[in-house]
Each structure stands twice: as structure tokens, then as C-alpha cells.
PDB file of C-alpha atoms in Angstrom:
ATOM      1  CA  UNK A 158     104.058 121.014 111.878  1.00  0.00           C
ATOM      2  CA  UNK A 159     105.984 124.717 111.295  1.00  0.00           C
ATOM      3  CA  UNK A 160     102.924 127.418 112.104  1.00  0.00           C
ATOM      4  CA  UNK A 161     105.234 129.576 109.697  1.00  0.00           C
ATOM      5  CA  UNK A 162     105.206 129.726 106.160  1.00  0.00           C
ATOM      6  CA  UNK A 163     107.069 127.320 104.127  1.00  0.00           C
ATOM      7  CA  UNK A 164     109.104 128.240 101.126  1.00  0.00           C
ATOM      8  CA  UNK A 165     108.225 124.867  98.328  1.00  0.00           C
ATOM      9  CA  UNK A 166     111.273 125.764  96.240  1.00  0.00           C
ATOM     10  CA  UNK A 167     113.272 125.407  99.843  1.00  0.00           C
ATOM     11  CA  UNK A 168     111.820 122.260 100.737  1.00  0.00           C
ATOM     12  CA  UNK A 169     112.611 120.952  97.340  1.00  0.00           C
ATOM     13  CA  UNK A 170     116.396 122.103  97.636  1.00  0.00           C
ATOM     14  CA  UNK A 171     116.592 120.407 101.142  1.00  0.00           C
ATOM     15  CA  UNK A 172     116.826 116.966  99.431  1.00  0.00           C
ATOM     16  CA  UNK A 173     118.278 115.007  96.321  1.00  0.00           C
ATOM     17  CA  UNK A 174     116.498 111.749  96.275  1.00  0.00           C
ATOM     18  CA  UNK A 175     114.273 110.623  93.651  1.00  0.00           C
ATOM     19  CA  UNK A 176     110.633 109.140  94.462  1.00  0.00           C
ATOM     20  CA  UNK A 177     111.122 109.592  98.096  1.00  0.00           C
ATOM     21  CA  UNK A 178     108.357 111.693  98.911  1.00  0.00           C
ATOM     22  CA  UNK A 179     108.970 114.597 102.193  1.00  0.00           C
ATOM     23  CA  UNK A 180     106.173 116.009 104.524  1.00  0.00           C
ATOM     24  CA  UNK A 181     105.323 120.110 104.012  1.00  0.00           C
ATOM     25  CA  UNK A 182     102.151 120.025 106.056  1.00  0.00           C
ATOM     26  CA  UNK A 183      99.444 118.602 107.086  1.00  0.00           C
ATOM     27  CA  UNK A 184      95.565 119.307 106.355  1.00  0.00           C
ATOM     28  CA  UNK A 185      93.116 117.709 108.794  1.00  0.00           C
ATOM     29  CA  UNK A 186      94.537 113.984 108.522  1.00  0.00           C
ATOM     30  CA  UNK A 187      96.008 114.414 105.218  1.00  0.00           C
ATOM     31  CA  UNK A 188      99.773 114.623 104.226  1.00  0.00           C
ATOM     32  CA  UNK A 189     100.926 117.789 101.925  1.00  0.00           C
ATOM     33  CA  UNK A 190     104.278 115.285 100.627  1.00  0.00           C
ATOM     34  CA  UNK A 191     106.693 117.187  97.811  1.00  0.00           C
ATOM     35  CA  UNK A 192     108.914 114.900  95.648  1.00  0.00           C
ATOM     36  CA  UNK A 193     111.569 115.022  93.426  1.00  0.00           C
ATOM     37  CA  UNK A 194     110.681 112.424  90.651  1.00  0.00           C
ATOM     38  CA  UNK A 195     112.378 111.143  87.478  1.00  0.00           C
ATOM     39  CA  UNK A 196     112.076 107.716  85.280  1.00  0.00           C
ATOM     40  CA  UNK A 197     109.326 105.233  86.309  1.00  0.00           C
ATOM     41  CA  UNK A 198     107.881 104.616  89.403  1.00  0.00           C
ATOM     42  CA  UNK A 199     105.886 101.116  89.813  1.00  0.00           C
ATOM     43  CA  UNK A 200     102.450  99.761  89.086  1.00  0.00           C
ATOM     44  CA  UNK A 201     100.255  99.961  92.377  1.00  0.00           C
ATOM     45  CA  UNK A 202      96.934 100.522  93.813  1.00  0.00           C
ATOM     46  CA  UNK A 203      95.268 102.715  96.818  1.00  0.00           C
ATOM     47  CA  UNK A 204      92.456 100.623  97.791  1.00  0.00           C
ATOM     48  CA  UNK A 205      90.893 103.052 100.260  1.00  0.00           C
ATOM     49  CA  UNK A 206      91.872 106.806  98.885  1.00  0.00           C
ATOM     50  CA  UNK A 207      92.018 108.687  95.563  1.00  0.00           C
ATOM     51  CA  UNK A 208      95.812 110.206  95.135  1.00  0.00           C
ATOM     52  CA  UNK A 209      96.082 113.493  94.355  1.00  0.00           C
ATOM     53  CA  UNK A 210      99.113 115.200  91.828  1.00  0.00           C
ATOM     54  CA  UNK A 211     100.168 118.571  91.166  1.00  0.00           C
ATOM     55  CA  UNK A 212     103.108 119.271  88.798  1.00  0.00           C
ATOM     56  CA  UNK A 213     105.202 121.765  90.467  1.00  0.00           C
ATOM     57  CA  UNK A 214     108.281 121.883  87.856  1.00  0.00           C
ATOM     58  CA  UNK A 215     108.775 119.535  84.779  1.00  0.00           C
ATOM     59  CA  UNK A 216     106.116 117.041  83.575  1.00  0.00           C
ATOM     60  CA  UNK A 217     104.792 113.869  84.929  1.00  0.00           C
ATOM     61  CA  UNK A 218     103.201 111.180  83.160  1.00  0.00           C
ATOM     62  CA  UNK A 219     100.355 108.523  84.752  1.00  0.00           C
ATOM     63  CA  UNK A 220      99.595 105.126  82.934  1.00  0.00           C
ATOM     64  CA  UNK A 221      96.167 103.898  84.148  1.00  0.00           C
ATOM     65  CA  UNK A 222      94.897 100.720  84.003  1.00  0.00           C
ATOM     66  CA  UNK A 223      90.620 101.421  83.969  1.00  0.00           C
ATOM     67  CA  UNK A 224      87.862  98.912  82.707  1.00  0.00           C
ATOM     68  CA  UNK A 225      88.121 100.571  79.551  1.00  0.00           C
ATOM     69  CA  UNK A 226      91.721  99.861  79.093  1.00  0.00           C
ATOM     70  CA  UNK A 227      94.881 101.474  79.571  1.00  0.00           C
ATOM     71  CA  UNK A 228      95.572 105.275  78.519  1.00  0.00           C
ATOM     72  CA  UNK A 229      98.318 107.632  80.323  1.00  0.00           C
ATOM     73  CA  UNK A 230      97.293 111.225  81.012  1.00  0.00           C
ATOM     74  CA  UNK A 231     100.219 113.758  80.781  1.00  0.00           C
ATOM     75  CA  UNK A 232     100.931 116.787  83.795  1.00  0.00           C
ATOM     76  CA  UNK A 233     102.487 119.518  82.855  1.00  0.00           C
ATOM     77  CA  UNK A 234     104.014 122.414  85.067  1.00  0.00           C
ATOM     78  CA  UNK A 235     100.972 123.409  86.679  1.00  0.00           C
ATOM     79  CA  UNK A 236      98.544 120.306  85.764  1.00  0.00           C
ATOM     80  CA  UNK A 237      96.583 118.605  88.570  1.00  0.00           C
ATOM     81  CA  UNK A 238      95.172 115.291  88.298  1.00  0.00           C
ATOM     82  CA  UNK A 239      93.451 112.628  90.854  1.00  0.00           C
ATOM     83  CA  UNK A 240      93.883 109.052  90.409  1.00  0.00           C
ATOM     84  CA  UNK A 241      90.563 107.228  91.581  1.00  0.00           C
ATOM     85  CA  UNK A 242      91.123 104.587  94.581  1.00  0.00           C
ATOM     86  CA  UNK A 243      91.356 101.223  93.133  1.00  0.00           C
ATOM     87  CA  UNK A 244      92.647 102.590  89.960  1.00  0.00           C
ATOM     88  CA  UNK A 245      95.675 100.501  89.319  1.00  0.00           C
ATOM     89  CA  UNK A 246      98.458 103.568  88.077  1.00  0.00           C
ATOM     90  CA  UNK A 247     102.298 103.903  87.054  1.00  0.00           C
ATOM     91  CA  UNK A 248     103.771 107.180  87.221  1.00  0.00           C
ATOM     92  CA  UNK A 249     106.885 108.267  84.974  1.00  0.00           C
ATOM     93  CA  UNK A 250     109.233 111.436  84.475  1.00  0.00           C
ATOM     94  CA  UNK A 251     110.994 111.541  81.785  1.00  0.00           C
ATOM     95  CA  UNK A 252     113.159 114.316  83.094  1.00  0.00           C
ATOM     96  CA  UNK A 253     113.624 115.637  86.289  1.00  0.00           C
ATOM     97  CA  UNK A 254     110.129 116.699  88.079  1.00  0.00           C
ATOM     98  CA  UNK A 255     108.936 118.308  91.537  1.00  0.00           C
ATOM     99  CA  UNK A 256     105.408 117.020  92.655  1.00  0.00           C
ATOM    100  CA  UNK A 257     103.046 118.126  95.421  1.00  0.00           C
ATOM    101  CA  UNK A 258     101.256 115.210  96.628  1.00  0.00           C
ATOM    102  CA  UNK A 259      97.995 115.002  99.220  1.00  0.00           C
ATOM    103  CA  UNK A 260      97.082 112.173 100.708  1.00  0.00           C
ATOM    104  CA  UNK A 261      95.955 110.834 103.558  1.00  0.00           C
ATOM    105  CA  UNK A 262      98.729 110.310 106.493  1.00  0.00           C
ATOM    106  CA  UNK A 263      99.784 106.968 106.342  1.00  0.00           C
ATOM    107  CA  UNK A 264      99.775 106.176 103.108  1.00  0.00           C
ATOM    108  CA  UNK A 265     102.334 104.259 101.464  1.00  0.00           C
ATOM    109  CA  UNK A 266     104.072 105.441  98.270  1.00  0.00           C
ATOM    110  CA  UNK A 267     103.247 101.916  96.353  1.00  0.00           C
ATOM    111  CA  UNK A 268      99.775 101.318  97.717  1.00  0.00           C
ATOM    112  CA  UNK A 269      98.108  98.332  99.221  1.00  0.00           C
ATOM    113  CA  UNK A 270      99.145  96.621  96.231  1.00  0.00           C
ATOM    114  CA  UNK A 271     101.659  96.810  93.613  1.00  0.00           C
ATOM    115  CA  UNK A 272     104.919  94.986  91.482  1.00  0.00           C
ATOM    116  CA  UNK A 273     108.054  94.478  92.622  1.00  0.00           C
ATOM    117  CA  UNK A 274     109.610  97.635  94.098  1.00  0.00           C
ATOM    118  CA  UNK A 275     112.717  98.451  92.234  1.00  0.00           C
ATOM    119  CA  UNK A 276     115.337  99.993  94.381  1.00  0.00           C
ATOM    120  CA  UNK A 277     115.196 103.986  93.042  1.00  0.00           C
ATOM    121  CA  UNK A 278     112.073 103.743  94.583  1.00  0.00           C
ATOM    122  CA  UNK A 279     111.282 104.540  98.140  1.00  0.00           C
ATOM    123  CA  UNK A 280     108.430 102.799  99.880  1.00  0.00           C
ATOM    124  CA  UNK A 281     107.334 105.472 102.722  1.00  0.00           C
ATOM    125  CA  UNK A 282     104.435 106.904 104.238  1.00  0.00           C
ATOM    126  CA  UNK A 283     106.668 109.874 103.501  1.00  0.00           C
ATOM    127  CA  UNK A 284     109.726 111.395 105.260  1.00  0.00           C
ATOM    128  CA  UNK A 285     109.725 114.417 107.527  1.00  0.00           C
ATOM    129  CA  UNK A 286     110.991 117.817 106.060  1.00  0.00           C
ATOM    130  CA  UNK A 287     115.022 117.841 106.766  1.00  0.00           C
TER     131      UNK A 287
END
């Protein structure tokens, strides 16, 4: 990892793919991941570690399944939210939106578990800065 500062509006420029989360930084054994997201995602669950959002630009929205039922929460420019481990979740854009994610390194972009993967979607453990 850079031991300079990092511009987040240049790391966002250095790529055009949707849901395909790239590397910043790290933070002890945690991933700092940006990514450019728009439409729906897919259903999936993070057994072993909450997931962490920040909305950088645009607005993101996060269907969760809990034991009380289903309910989305709604991230606006700004907005941080964590989704619990084991909290079965479904993010969607529904216009072009920068994230900051943090989570630990290693972990995949659909979870331990999840639907079918449609093919806007990257499955990663996240993608080095360019």
C-alpha cells in the first residue's frame, strides 16, 4: 500500500466498471474497497463480518432480510450504514453511485452465501487500485 495520500475522486476516475469493487488501503487486516455502483446487486450473506457502507456520491439503497421482516434503508451522499453479519442484504442504485467499503481482506463481494450472480456483477475479494 501507497504511504502517500490518495486522492478518492482519482481512484474513482481510474475505472469504469460497475460493482467491481478496487483496493484504496488497508487498515490493520481490513480492506478500504471504492466502487462504482448502479442497478441491483444480488441477495447474499457475510457469515463471519458486519459490512460496512459509506455513500461517497449518489444514493444507495439496502433491502434487508431480518427476523422481523424485510425493510430497505436508503444512503444518501454522505450516509453510513453497517449491515450485521448473517444479515441476508441486496444492495441497489438507482443511478450512478461511488461507495467506500471496509471490510475485512478477503472478503468476497457476494458473501459466503448468496443467488445466482448475474453477470454486471463482479465476484472479488476486490481488485488492486489501477
Amino acid at each position: 500500500m501507497s504511504r502517500e495520500p490518495l486522492s478518492l475522486d482519482r481512484a474513482l476516475a481510474s475505472f469504469t466498471e460497475r460493482w467491481s469493487p478496487r483496493i484504496v488501503t488497508a487498515v490493520n487486516d481490513y480492506d478500504v474497497r471504492v466502487a462504482k455502483v448502479e442497478g441491483e446487486h444480488v441477495w447474499h450473506v457475510h457469515d463471519h463480518t458486519d459490512e460496512f457502507f459509506l455513500v461517497l456520491d449518489g444514493e444507495l439503497h439496502i433491502a434487508l432480510r431480518e427476523p422481523s421482516g424485510e425493510r430497505t434503508v436508503v444512503l444518501r451522499k454522505g450516509s453510513v450504514f453497517t449491515v450485521p453479519r448473517g444479515t441476508e442484504h441486496k444492495p441497489y442504485a438507482p443511478a450512478p453511485t461511488a461507495i467506500l467499503l471496509f471490510e475485512p481482506t478477503g472478503t468476497l463481494t457476494v458473501g459466503d452465501r448468496h443467488d445466482e450472480v448475474p453477470d454486471h456483477v463482479d465476484t472479488t475479494t476486490g481488485h488492486a487500485l489501477g
